[in-house]
Amino acid sequence: EDQVTQSPEALRLQEGESSSLNCSYTVSGLRGLFWYRQDPGKGPEFLFTLYSAGEEKEKERLKATLTKKESFLHITAPKPEDSATYLCAVQGMNAGNNRKLIWGLGTSLAVNP
Amino acid sequence: NAGVTQTPKFRILKIGQSMTLQCTQDMNHNYMYWYRQDPGMGLKLIYYSVGAGITDKGEVPNGYNVSRSTTEDFPLRLELAAPSQTSVYFCASSYQPGQIKYEQYFGPGTRLTVT
């Protein structure tokens, strides 16, 4: 069964204190792994798609990496405005033509000034 | 380019009432999805559509109905509202023909309370 597990559930950092969020997945053939950011009261905002092991993508202070079993979202020198819930989702070959995603429960990140 | 828009933003329903949540996208996406999000439970897929006239059930379809008469619109109908349908509802869309990208883009959500 396709599954996504995110850790930790919650993370509190001081401004400037770098860290990583983890997304472990089990899927029958990975089509893509997706990272989203969700602010309170808003819809998820797309960040990155990773397609194959070894791939990396960056956006400002965020860098996403992918292995055959997990993905990491590295946050370098975070600022308070990086506080949000970060969601991970995968799409497997079993998704078929509907391209459904399997979602993790998210990591709630708080960055203190 | 407005992306995915949803109306209303907030709604309070009484038990047994019905309503339609509206969703429109202007990205020429073929695929559209309805999710509900409850605290600690993650995103649950209610219904999805791969094109106009084609819809199918997701994980939690009971108590809901959808239709897709145009590429742009994907309304979600709640019949006989129950307290268990209190949630935040998100519409999403993905896949523009000719592009190899399947990330989903979300609307701002509708917060529904059933009392």
JSON list of C-alpha atoms in Angstrom, two decimals:
[
{"chain": "A", "resi": 1, "resn": "GLU", "atom": "CA", "xyz": [0.00, 0.00, 0.00]},
{"chain": "A", "resi": 2, "resn": "ASP", "atom": "CA", "xyz": [1.30, 3.45, -0.93]},
{"chain": "A", "resi": 3, "resn": "GLN", "atom": "CA", "xyz": [2.16, 5.48, 2.17]},
{"chain": "A", "resi": 4, "resn": "VAL", "atom": "CA", "xyz": [3.79, 8.76, 3.19]},
{"chain": "A", "resi": 5, "resn": "THR", "atom": "CA", "xyz": [5.15, 9.53, 6.66]},
{"chain": "A", "resi": 6, "resn": "GLN", "atom": "CA", "xyz": [6.46, 12.93, 7.65]},
{"chain": "A", "resi": 7, "resn": "SER", "atom": "CA", "xyz": [8.67, 13.72, 10.63]},
{"chain": "A", "resi": 8, "resn": "PRO", "atom": "CA", "xyz": [8.85, 15.45, 12.95]},
{"chain": "A", "resi": 9, "resn": "GLU", "atom": "CA", "xyz": [5.20, 16.40, 13.46]},
{"chain": "A", "resi": 10, "resn": "ALA", "atom": "CA", "xyz": [6.27, 19.77, 14.82]},
{"chain": "A", "resi": 11, "resn": "LEU", "atom": "CA", "xyz": [9.54, 21.67, 14.85]},
{"chain": "A", "resi": 12, "resn": "ARG", "atom": "CA", "xyz": [10.46, 24.90, 16.57]},
{"chain": "A", "resi": 13, "resn": "LEU", "atom": "CA", "xyz": [13.62, 26.72, 15.43]},
{"chain": "A", "resi": 14, "resn": "GLN", "atom": "CA", "xyz": [15.36, 29.94, 16.26]},
{"chain": "A", "resi": 15, "resn": "GLU", "atom": "CA", "xyz": [15.83, 32.36, 13.40]},
{"chain": "A", "resi": 16, "resn": "GLY", "atom": "CA", "xyz": [18.99, 31.35, 11.54]},
{"chain": "A", "resi": 17, "resn": "GLU", "atom": "CA", "xyz": [19.00, 27.78, 12.92]},
{"chain": "A", "resi": 18, "resn": "SER", "atom": "CA", "xyz": [19.11, 25.44, 9.91]},
{"chain": "A", "resi": 19, "resn": "SER", "atom": "CA", "xyz": [17.30, 22.09, 9.97]},
{"chain": "A", "resi": 20, "resn": "SER", "atom": "CA", "xyz": [15.67, 19.42, 7.82]},
{"chain": "A", "resi": 21, "resn": "LEU", "atom": "CA", "xyz": [12.20, 17.95, 7.50]},
{"chain": "A", "resi": 22, "resn": "ASN", "atom": "CA", "xyz": [11.79, 14.33, 6.48]},
{"chain": "A", "resi": 23, "resn": "CYS", "atom": "CA", "xyz": [9.30, 12.62, 4.18]},
{"chain": "A", "resi": 24, "resn": "SER", "atom": "CA", "xyz": [9.52, 8.82, 4.01]},
{"chain": "A", "resi": 25, "resn": "TYR", "atom": "CA", "xyz": [7.49, 7.08, 1.36]},
{"chain": "A", "resi": 26, "resn": "THR", "atom": "CA", "xyz": [6.46, 3.64, 0.17]},
{"chain": "A", "resi": 27, "resn": "VAL", "atom": "CA", "xyz": [5.06, 3.54, -3.34]},
{"chain": "A", "resi": 28, "resn": "SER", "atom": "CA", "xyz": [4.90, 1.10, -6.22]},
{"chain": "A", "resi": 29, "resn": "GLY", "atom": "CA", "xyz": [7.02, 3.01, -8.70]},
{"chain": "A", "resi": 30, "resn": "LEU", "atom": "CA", "xyz": [7.48, 6.70, -8.01]},
{"chain": "A", "resi": 31, "resn": "ARG", "atom": "CA", "xyz": [6.06, 9.08, -10.58]},
{"chain": "A", "resi": 32, "resn": "GLY", "atom": "CA", "xyz": [6.77, 12.20, -8.55]},
{"chain": "A", "resi": 33, "resn": "LEU", "atom": "CA", "xyz": [7.22, 13.56, -5.02]},
{"chain": "A", "resi": 34, "resn": "PHE", "atom": "CA", "xyz": [5.72, 16.93, -4.23]},
{"chain": "A", "resi": 35, "resn": "TRP", "atom": "CA", "xyz": [6.40, 19.47, -1.47]},
{"chain": "A", "resi": 36, "resn": "TYR", "atom": "CA", "xyz": [3.85, 22.08, -0.46]},
{"chain": "A", "resi": 37, "resn": "ARG", "atom": "CA", "xyz": [3.70, 24.88, 2.06]},
{"chain": "A", "resi": 38, "resn": "GLN", "atom": "CA", "xyz": [0.45, 25.64, 3.89]},
{"chain": "A", "resi": 39, "resn": "ASP", "atom": "CA", "xyz": [-0.15, 28.78, 5.93]},
{"chain": "A", "resi": 40, "resn": "PRO", "atom": "CA", "xyz": [-2.96, 28.83, 8.52]},
{"chain": "A", "resi": 41, "resn": "GLY", "atom": "CA", "xyz": [-6.35, 29.37, 6.89]},
{"chain": "A", "resi": 42, "resn": "LYS", "atom": "CA", "xyz": [-4.99, 29.03, 3.35]},
{"chain": "A", "resi": 43, "resn": "GLY", "atom": "CA", "xyz": [-4.71, 26.36, 0.69]},
{"chain": "A", "resi": 44, "resn": "PRO", "atom": "CA", "xyz": [-1.49, 24.41, 0.12]},
{"chain": "A", "resi": 45, "resn": "GLU", "atom": "CA", "xyz": [1.03, 26.24, -2.04]},
{"chain": "A", "resi": 46, "resn": "PHE", "atom": "CA", "xyz": [3.14, 24.18, -4.44]},
{"chain": "A", "resi": 47, "resn": "LEU", "atom": "CA", "xyz": [6.91, 24.31, -3.84]},
{"chain": "A", "resi": 48, "resn": "PHE", "atom": "CA", "xyz": [8.73, 21.51, -5.66]},
{"chain": "A", "resi": 49, "resn": "THR", "atom": "CA", "xyz": [8.37, 18.33, -7.68]},
{"chain": "A", "resi": 50, "resn": "LEU", "atom": "CA", "xyz": [11.12, 15.68, -7.58]},
{"chain": "A", "resi": 51, "resn": "TYR", "atom": "CA", "xyz": [11.04, 12.80, -10.04]},
{"chain": "A", "resi": 52, "resn": "SER", "atom": "CA", "xyz": [14.07, 10.58, -9.46]},
{"chain": "A", "resi": 53, "resn": "ALA", "atom": "CA", "xyz": [16.60, 9.66, -6.77]},
{"chain": "A", "resi": 54, "resn": "GLY", "atom": "CA", "xyz": [19.46, 12.13, -6.62]},
{"chain": "A", "resi": 55, "resn": "GLU", "atom": "CA", "xyz": [17.43, 15.05, -7.85]},
{"chain": "A", "resi": 56, "resn": "GLU", "atom": "CA", "xyz": [17.61, 18.34, -5.93]},
{"chain": "A", "resi": 57, "resn": "LYS", "atom": "CA", "xyz": [15.66, 21.58, -6.23]},
{"chain": "A", "resi": 58, "resn": "GLU", "atom": "CA", "xyz": [16.11, 24.92, -4.50]},
{"chain": "A", "resi": 59, "resn": "LYS", "atom": "CA", "xyz": [14.03, 27.97, -3.84]},
{"chain": "A", "resi": 60, "resn": "GLU", "atom": "CA", "xyz": [15.36, 30.76, -1.63]},
{"chain": "A", "resi": 61, "resn": "ARG", "atom": "CA", "xyz": [16.16, 29.14, 1.77]},
{"chain": "A", "resi": 62, "resn": "LEU", "atom": "CA", "xyz": [14.57, 25.80, 0.85]},
{"chain": "A", "resi": 63, "resn": "LYS", "atom": "CA", "xyz": [16.26, 22.83, -0.77]},
{"chain": "A", "resi": 64, "resn": "ALA", "atom": "CA", "xyz": [14.51, 19.54, -1.49]},
{"chain": "A", "resi": 65, "resn": "THR", "atom": "CA", "xyz": [16.38, 16.28, -2.07]},
{"chain": "A", "resi": 66, "resn": "LEU", "atom": "CA", "xyz": [15.20, 12.80, -3.00]},
{"chain": "A", "resi": 67, "resn": "THR", "atom": "CA", "xyz": [16.42, 9.23, -2.41]},
{"chain": "A", "resi": 68, "resn": "LYS", "atom": "CA", "xyz": [14.69, 5.94, -3.23]},
{"chain": "A", "resi": 69, "resn": "LYS", "atom": "CA", "xyz": [13.01, 5.88, 0.19]},
{"chain": "A", "resi": 70, "resn": "GLU", "atom": "CA", "xyz": [12.75, 9.45, 1.42]},
{"chain": "A", "resi": 71, "resn": "SER", "atom": "CA", "xyz": [12.92, 13.14, 0.71]},
{"chain": "A", "resi": 72, "resn": "PHE", "atom": "CA", "xyz": [14.34, 15.92, 2.81]},
{"chain": "A", "resi": 73, "resn": "LEU", "atom": "CA", "xyz": [13.35, 19.56, 2.85]},
{"chain": "A", "resi": 74, "resn": "HIS", "atom": "CA", "xyz": [16.39, 21.47, 4.10]},
{"chain": "A", "resi": 75, "resn": "ILE", "atom": "CA", "xyz": [15.77, 24.94, 5.50]},
{"chain": "A", "resi": 76, "resn": "THR", "atom": "CA", "xyz": [18.87, 27.11, 5.65]},
{"chain": "A", "resi": 77, "resn": "ALA", "atom": "CA", "xyz": [18.99, 30.09, 8.02]},
{"chain": "A", "resi": 78, "resn": "PRO", "atom": "CA", "xyz": [15.19, 30.21, 8.41]},
{"chain": "A", "resi": 79, "resn": "LYS", "atom": "CA", "xyz": [13.27, 33.40, 9.04]},
{"chain": "A", "resi": 80, "resn": "PRO", "atom": "CA", "xyz": [9.98, 33.82, 10.94]},
{"chain": "A", "resi": 81, "resn": "GLU", "atom": "CA", "xyz": [8.14, 34.09, 7.61]},
{"chain": "A", "resi": 82, "resn": "ASP", "atom": "CA", "xyz": [9.12, 30.47, 6.90]},
{"chain": "A", "resi": 83, "resn": "SER", "atom": "CA", "xyz": [6.76, 29.39, 9.68]},
{"chain": "A", "resi": 84, "resn": "ALA", "atom": "CA", "xyz": [4.08, 27.16, 8.12]},
{"chain": "A", "resi": 85, "resn": "THR", "atom": "CA", "xyz": [3.04, 23.55, 7.74]},
{"chain": "A", "resi": 86, "resn": "TYR", "atom": "CA", "xyz": [5.04, 21.71, 5.09]},
{"chain": "A", "resi": 87, "resn": "LEU", "atom": "CA", "xyz": [3.24, 18.89, 3.31]},
{"chain": "A", "resi": 88, "resn": "CYS", "atom": "CA", "xyz": [4.73, 16.05, 1.30]},
{"chain": "A", "resi": 89, "resn": "ALA", "atom": "CA", "xyz": [2.83, 13.97, -1.27]},
{"chain": "A", "resi": 90, "resn": "VAL", "atom": "CA", "xyz": [3.73, 11.21, -3.71]},
{"chain": "A", "resi": 91, "resn": "GLN", "atom": "CA", "xyz": [2.25, 9.96, -6.92]},
{"chain": "A", "resi": 92, "resn": "GLY", "atom": "CA", "xyz": [2.88, 6.35, -7.77]},
{"chain": "A", "resi": 93, "resn": "MET", "atom": "CA", "xyz": [2.48, 4.34, -10.92]},
{"chain": "A", "resi": 94, "resn": "ASN", "atom": "CA", "xyz": [-0.70, 2.91, -9.37]},
{"chain": "A", "resi": 95, "resn": "ALA", "atom": "CA", "xyz": [-2.26, 6.37, -9.55]},
{"chain": "A", "resi": 96, "resn": "GLY", "atom": "CA", "xyz": [-3.20, 5.61, -13.13]},
{"chain": "A", "resi": 97, "resn": "ASN", "atom": "CA", "xyz": [-4.69, 8.29, -15.33]},
{"chain": "A", "resi": 98, "resn": "ASN", "atom": "CA", "xyz": [-6.32, 10.19, -12.46]},
{"chain": "A", "resi": 99, "resn": "ARG", "atom": "CA", "xyz": [-2.91, 11.19, -11.05]},
{"chain": "A", "resi": 100, "resn": "LYS", "atom": "CA", "xyz": [-4.07, 11.01, -7.43]},
{"chain": "A", "resi": 101, "resn": "LEU", "atom": "CA", "xyz": [-1.62, 11.98, -4.70]},
{"chain": "A", "resi": 102, "resn": "ILE", "atom": "CA", "xyz": [-0.89, 10.21, -1.42]},
{"chain": "A", "resi": 103, "resn": "TRP", "atom": "CA", "xyz": [-0.45, 12.85, 1.29]},
{"chain": "A", "resi": 104, "resn": "GLY", "atom": "CA", "xyz": [1.54, 12.97, 4.50]},
{"chain": "A", "resi": 105, "resn": "LEU", "atom": "CA", "xyz": [0.18, 14.68, 7.61]},
{"chain": "A", "resi": 106, "resn": "GLY", "atom": "CA", "xyz": [2.71, 17.48, 7.46]},
{"chain": "A", "resi": 107, "resn": "THR", "atom": "CA", "xyz": [5.37, 19.08, 9.64]},
{"chain": "A", "resi": 108, "resn": "SER", "atom": "CA", "xyz": [4.37, 22.23, 11.49]},
{"chain": "A", "resi": 109, "resn": "LEU", "atom": "CA", "xyz": [7.37, 24.58, 11.54]},
{"chain": "A", "resi": 110, "resn": "ALA", "atom": "CA", "xyz": [7.64, 27.57, 13.85]},
{"chain": "A", "resi": 111, "resn": "VAL", "atom": "CA", "xyz": [10.61, 29.94, 13.54]},
{"chain": "A", "resi": 112, "resn": "ASN", "atom": "CA", "xyz": [11.14, 32.27, 16.46]},
{"chain": "A", "resi": 113, "resn": "PRO", "atom": "CA", "xyz": [12.74, 35.70, 15.93]},
{"chain": "B", "resi": 1, "resn": "ASN", "atom": "CA", "xyz": [-4.42, 34.44, -14.12]},
{"chain": "B", "resi": 2, "resn": "ALA", "atom": "CA", "xyz": [-6.54, 33.89, -10.99]},
{"chain": "B", "resi": 3, "resn": "GLY", "atom": "CA", "xyz": [-5.62, 30.17, -10.65]},
{"chain": "B", "resi": 4, "resn": "VAL", "atom": "CA", "xyz": [-8.17, 28.21, -8.61]},
{"chain": "B", "resi": 5, "resn": "THR", "atom": "CA", "xyz": [-10.99, 30.18, -7.01]},
{"chain": "B", "resi": 6, "resn": "GLN", "atom": "CA", "xyz": [-13.52, 28.91, -4.47]},
{"chain": "B", "resi": 7, "resn": "THR", "atom": "CA", "xyz": [-16.71, 30.36, -3.09]},
{"chain": "B", "resi": 8, "resn": "PRO", "atom": "CA", "xyz": [-17.90, 30.89, -0.44]},
{"chain": "B", "resi": 9, "resn": "LYS", "atom": "CA", "xyz": [-14.98, 31.36, 1.96]},
{"chain": "B", "resi": 10, "resn": "PHE", "atom": "CA", "xyz": [-17.08, 30.56, 5.01]},
{"chain": "B", "resi": 11, "resn": "ARG", "atom": "CA", "xyz": [-20.50, 29.01, 5.53]},
{"chain": "B", "resi": 12, "resn": "ILE", "atom": "CA", "xyz": [-22.59, 27.83, 8.45]},
{"chain": "B", "resi": 13, "resn": "LEU", "atom": "CA", "xyz": [-25.25, 25.23, 7.69]},
{"chain": "B", "resi": 14, "resn": "LYS", "atom": "CA", "xyz": [-27.95, 23.71, 9.82]},
{"chain": "B", "resi": 15, "resn": "ILE", "atom": "CA", "xyz": [-28.23, 19.92, 9.95]},
{"chain": "B", "resi": 16, "resn": "GLY", "atom": "CA", "xyz": [-30.22, 18.68, 6.95]},
{"chain": "B", "resi": 17, "resn": "GLN", "atom": "CA", "xyz": [-29.61, 21.73, 4.76]},
{"chain": "B", "resi": 18, "resn": "SER", "atom": "CA", "xyz": [-27.92, 21.46, 1.37]},
{"chain": "B", "resi": 19, "resn": "MET", "atom": "CA", "xyz": [-25.40, 23.66, -0.39]},
{"chain": "B", "resi": 20, "resn": "THR", "atom": "CA", "xyz": [-23.01, 23.81, -3.32]},
{"chain": "B", "resi": 21, "resn": "LEU", "atom": "CA", "xyz": [-19.35, 24.74, -3.01]},
{"chain": "B", "resi": 22, "resn": "GLN", "atom": "CA", "xyz": [-18.13, 26.40, -6.17]},
{"chain": "B", "resi": 23, "resn": "CYS", "atom": "CA", "xyz": [-14.70, 25.85, -7.75]},
{"chain": "B", "resi": 24, "resn": "THR", "atom": "CA", "xyz": [-13.33, 27.44, -10.93]},
{"chain": "B", "resi": 25, "resn": "GLN", "atom": "CA", "xyz": [-9.88, 27.27, -12.53]},
{"chain": "B", "resi": 26, "resn": "ASP", "atom": "CA", "xyz": [-8.50, 29.32, -15.41]},
{"chain": "B", "resi": 27, "resn": "MET", "atom": "CA", "xyz": [-5.34, 27.30, -16.11]},
{"chain": "B", "resi": 28, "resn": "ASN", "atom": "CA", "xyz": [-6.89, 25.02, -18.74]},
{"chain": "B", "resi": 29, "resn": "HIS", "atom": "CA", "xyz": [-6.27, 22.04, -16.45]},
{"chain": "B", "resi": 30, "resn": "ASN", "atom": "CA", "xyz": [-7.89, 18.74, -17.28]},
{"chain": "B", "resi": 31, "resn": "TYR", "atom": "CA", "xyz": [-7.84, 17.27, -13.78]},
{"chain": "B", "resi": 32, "resn": "MET", "atom": "CA", "xyz": [-9.75, 18.66, -10.82]},
{"chain": "B", "resi": 33, "resn": "TYR", "atom": "CA", "xyz": [-10.06, 17.41, -7.25]},
{"chain": "B", "resi": 34, "resn": "TRP", "atom": "CA", "xyz": [-12.04, 18.04, -4.09]},
{"chain": "B", "resi": 35, "resn": "TYR", "atom": "CA", "xyz": [-10.41, 17.46, -0.70]},
{"chain": "B", "resi": 36, "resn": "ARG", "atom": "CA", "xyz": [-11.46, 17.93, 2.87]},
{"chain": "B", "resi": 37, "resn": "GLN", "atom": "CA", "xyz": [-8.95, 18.71, 5.60]},
{"chain": "B", "resi": 38, "resn": "ASP", "atom": "CA", "xyz": [-9.62, 18.03, 9.26]},
{"chain": "B", "resi": 39, "resn": "PRO", "atom": "CA", "xyz": [-7.19, 18.80, 12.10]},
{"chain": "B", "resi": 40, "resn": "GLY", "atom": "CA", "xyz": [-4.60, 16.04, 12.43]},
{"chain": "B", "resi": 41, "resn": "MET", "atom": "CA", "xyz": [-6.15, 14.00, 9.63]},
{"chain": "B", "resi": 42, "resn": "GLY", "atom": "CA", "xyz": [-4.46, 15.36, 6.54]},
{"chain": "B", "resi": 43, "resn": "LEU", "atom": "CA", "xyz": [-6.02, 15.87, 3.13]},
{"chain": "B", "resi": 44, "resn": "LYS", "atom": "CA", "xyz": [-8.69, 13.37, 2.16]},
{"chain": "B", "resi": 45, "resn": "LEU", "atom": "CA", "xyz": [-9.84, 13.07, -1.45]},
{"chain": "B", "resi": 46, "resn": "ILE", "atom": "CA", "xyz": [-13.62, 13.32, -1.86]},
{"chain": "B", "resi": 47, "resn": "TYR", "atom": "CA", "xyz": [-14.12, 13.29, -5.65]},
{"chain": "B", "resi": 48, "resn": "TYR", "atom": "CA", "xyz": [-12.03, 13.91, -8.72]},
{"chain": "B", "resi": 49, "resn": "SER", "atom": "CA", "xyz": [-12.50, 14.52, -12.43]},
{"chain": "B", "resi": 50, "resn": "VAL", "atom": "CA", "xyz": [-10.14, 13.86, -15.34]},
{"chain": "B", "resi": 51, "resn": "GLY", "atom": "CA", "xyz": [-12.12, 15.96, -17.77]},
{"chain": "B", "resi": 52, "resn": "ALA", "atom": "CA", "xyz": [-15.50, 17.48, -18.58]},
{"chain": "B", "resi": 53, "resn": "GLY", "atom": "CA", "xyz": [-18.23, 14.91, -18.12]},
{"chain": "B", "resi": 54, "resn": "ILE", "atom": "CA", "xyz": [-16.00, 12.45, -16.22]},
{"chain": "B", "resi": 55, "resn": "THR", "atom": "CA", "xyz": [-16.05, 12.17, -12.43]},
{"chain": "B", "resi": 56, "resn": "ASP", "atom": "CA", "xyz": [-15.16, 9.47, -9.92]},
{"chain": "B", "resi": 57, "resn": "LYS", "atom": "CA", "xyz": [-15.16, 8.82, -6.18]},
{"chain": "B", "resi": 58, "resn": "GLY", "atom": "CA", "xyz": [-12.17, 9.36, -3.94]},
{"chain": "B", "resi": 59, "resn": "GLU", "atom": "CA", "xyz": [-11.58, 8.07, -0.39]},
{"chain": "B", "resi": 60, "resn": "VAL", "atom": "CA", "xyz": [-14.53, 9.77, 1.38]},
{"chain": "B", "resi": 61, "resn": "PRO", "atom": "CA", "xyz": [-17.38, 10.40, -1.12]},
{"chain": "B", "resi": 62, "resn": "ASN", "atom": "CA", "xyz": [-20.39, 9.64, 1.09]},
{"chain": "B", "resi": 63, "resn": "GLY", "atom": "CA", "xyz": [-22.71, 12.61, 1.53]},
{"chain": "B", "resi": 64, "resn": "TYR", "atom": "CA", "xyz": [-21.29, 14.50, -1.47]},
{"chain": "B", "resi": 65, "resn": "ASN", "atom": "CA", "xyz": [-21.92, 14.78, -5.19]},
{"chain": "B", "resi": 66, "resn": "VAL", "atom": "CA", "xyz": [-20.08, 16.46, -8.05]},
{"chain": "B", "resi": 67, "resn": "SER", "atom": "CA", "xyz": [-20.55, 17.36, -11.67]},
{"chain": "B", "resi": 68, "resn": "ARG", "atom": "CA", "xyz": [-18.16, 18.60, -14.36]},
{"chain": "B", "resi": 69, "resn": "SER", "atom": "CA", "xyz": [-19.99, 20.14, -17.29]},
{"chain": "B", "resi": 70, "resn": "THR", "atom": "CA", "xyz": [-17.09, 22.42, -18.33]},
{"chain": "B", "resi": 71, "resn": "THR", "atom": "CA", "xyz": [-13.28, 22.27, -18.10]},
{"chain": "B", "resi": 72, "resn": "GLU", "atom": "CA", "xyz": [-13.25, 25.27, -15.78]},
{"chain": "B", "resi": 73, "resn": "ASP", "atom": "CA", "xyz": [-15.90, 24.42, -13.16]},
{"chain": "B", "resi": 74, "resn": "PHE", "atom": "CA", "xyz": [-16.14, 21.58, -10.65]},
{"chain": "B", "resi": 75, "resn": "PRO", "atom": "CA", "xyz": [-18.88, 22.20, -8.05]},
{"chain": "B", "resi": 76, "resn": "LEU", "atom": "CA", "xyz": [-19.27, 20.05, -4.93]},
{"chain": "B", "resi": 77, "resn": "ARG", "atom": "CA", "xyz": [-22.79, 19.44, -3.67]},
{"chain": "B", "resi": 78, "resn": "LEU", "atom": "CA", "xyz": [-23.57, 18.60, -0.04]},
{"chain": "B", "resi": 79, "resn": "GLU", "atom": "CA", "xyz": [-26.96, 17.00, 0.45]},
{"chain": "B", "resi": 80, "resn": "LEU", "atom": "CA", "xyz": [-28.52, 16.74, 3.91]},
{"chain": "B", "resi": 81, "resn": "ALA", "atom": "CA", "xyz": [-25.61, 18.29, 5.80]},
{"chain": "B", "resi": 82, "resn": "ALA", "atom": "CA", "xyz": [-24.38, 16.47, 8.91]},
{"chain": "B", "resi": 83, "resn": "PRO", "atom": "CA", "xyz": [-22.04, 17.63, 11.71]},
{"chain": "B", "resi": 84, "resn": "SER", "atom": "CA", "xyz": [-19.43, 15.15, 10.39]},
{"chain": "B", "resi": 85, "resn": "GLN", "atom": "CA", "xyz": [-19.14, 17.34, 7.28]},
{"chain": "B", "resi": 86, "resn": "THR", "atom": "CA", "xyz": [-17.78, 20.24, 9.32]},
{"chain": "B", "resi": 87, "resn": "SER", "atom": "CA", "xyz": [-14.38, 20.73, 7.72]},
{"chain": "B", "resi": 88, "resn": "VAL", "atom": "CA", "xyz": [-12.26, 22.86, 5.44]},
{"chain": "B", "resi": 89, "resn": "TYR", "atom": "CA", "xyz": [-12.79, 22.03, 1.77]},
{"chain": "B", "resi": 90, "resn": "PHE", "atom": "CA", "xyz": [-10.15, 22.55, -0.89]},
{"chain": "B", "resi": 91, "resn": "CYS", "atom": "CA", "xyz": [-10.45, 22.35, -4.64]},
{"chain": "B", "resi": 92, "resn": "ALA", "atom": "CA", "xyz": [-7.35, 21.64, -6.71]},
{"chain": "B", "resi": 93, "resn": "SER", "atom": "CA", "xyz": [-6.48, 21.26, -10.37]},
{"chain": "B", "resi": 94, "resn": "SER", "atom": "CA", "xyz": [-3.60, 19.84, -12.37]},
{"chain": "B", "resi": 95, "resn": "TYR", "atom": "CA", "xyz": [-2.30, 18.89, -15.81]},
{"chain": "B", "resi": 96, "resn": "GLN", "atom": "CA", "xyz": [-2.40, 21.15, -18.79]},
{"chain": "B", "resi": 97, "resn": "PRO", "atom": "CA", "xyz": [-2.49, 19.14, -22.03]},
{"chain": "B", "resi": 98, "resn": "GLY", "atom": "CA", "xyz": [0.93, 19.05, -23.69]},
{"chain": "B", "resi": 99, "resn": "GLN", "atom": "CA", "xyz": [2.87, 19.53, -20.46]},
{"chain": "B", "resi": 100, "resn": "ILE", "atom": "CA", "xyz": [4.48, 16.77, -18.40]},
{"chain": "B", "resi": 101, "resn": "LYS", "atom": "CA", "xyz": [3.65, 18.27, -15.01]},
{"chain": "B", "resi": 102, "resn": "TYR", "atom": "CA", "xyz": [1.23, 16.82, -12.51]},
{"chain": "B", "resi": 103, "resn": "GLU", "atom": "CA", "xyz": [1.55, 19.02, -9.47]},
{"chain": "B", "resi": 104, "resn": "GLN", "atom": "CA", "xyz": [-1.79, 20.15, -8.09]},
{"chain": "B", "resi": 105, "resn": "TYR", "atom": "CA", "xyz": [-2.69, 23.79, -7.54]},
{"chain": "B", "resi": 106, "resn": "PHE", "atom": "CA", "xyz": [-5.08, 24.60, -4.73]},
{"chain": "B", "resi": 107, "resn": "GLY", "atom": "CA", "xyz": [-7.78, 27.14, -4.10]},
{"chain": "B", "resi": 108, "resn": "PRO", "atom": "CA", "xyz": [-8.04, 29.16, -0.87]},
{"chain": "B", "resi": 109, "resn": "GLY", "atom": "CA", "xyz": [-10.59, 26.82, 0.71]},
{"chain": "B", "resi": 110, "resn": "THR", "atom": "CA", "xyz": [-14.11, 26.95, 2.11]},
{"chain": "B", "resi": 111, "resn": "ARG", "atom": "CA", "xyz": [-14.55, 26.63, 5.87]},
{"chain": "B", "resi": 112, "resn": "LEU", "atom": "CA", "xyz": [-17.87, 24.88, 6.53]},
{"chain": "B", "resi": 113, "resn": "THR", "atom": "CA", "xyz": [-19.55, 24.43, 9.89]},
{"chain": "B", "resi": 114, "resn": "VAL", "atom": "CA", "xyz": [-22.64, 22.25, 10.28]},
{"chain": "B", "resi": 115, "resn": "THR", "atom": "CA", "xyz": [-24.60, 22.77, 13.52]}
]
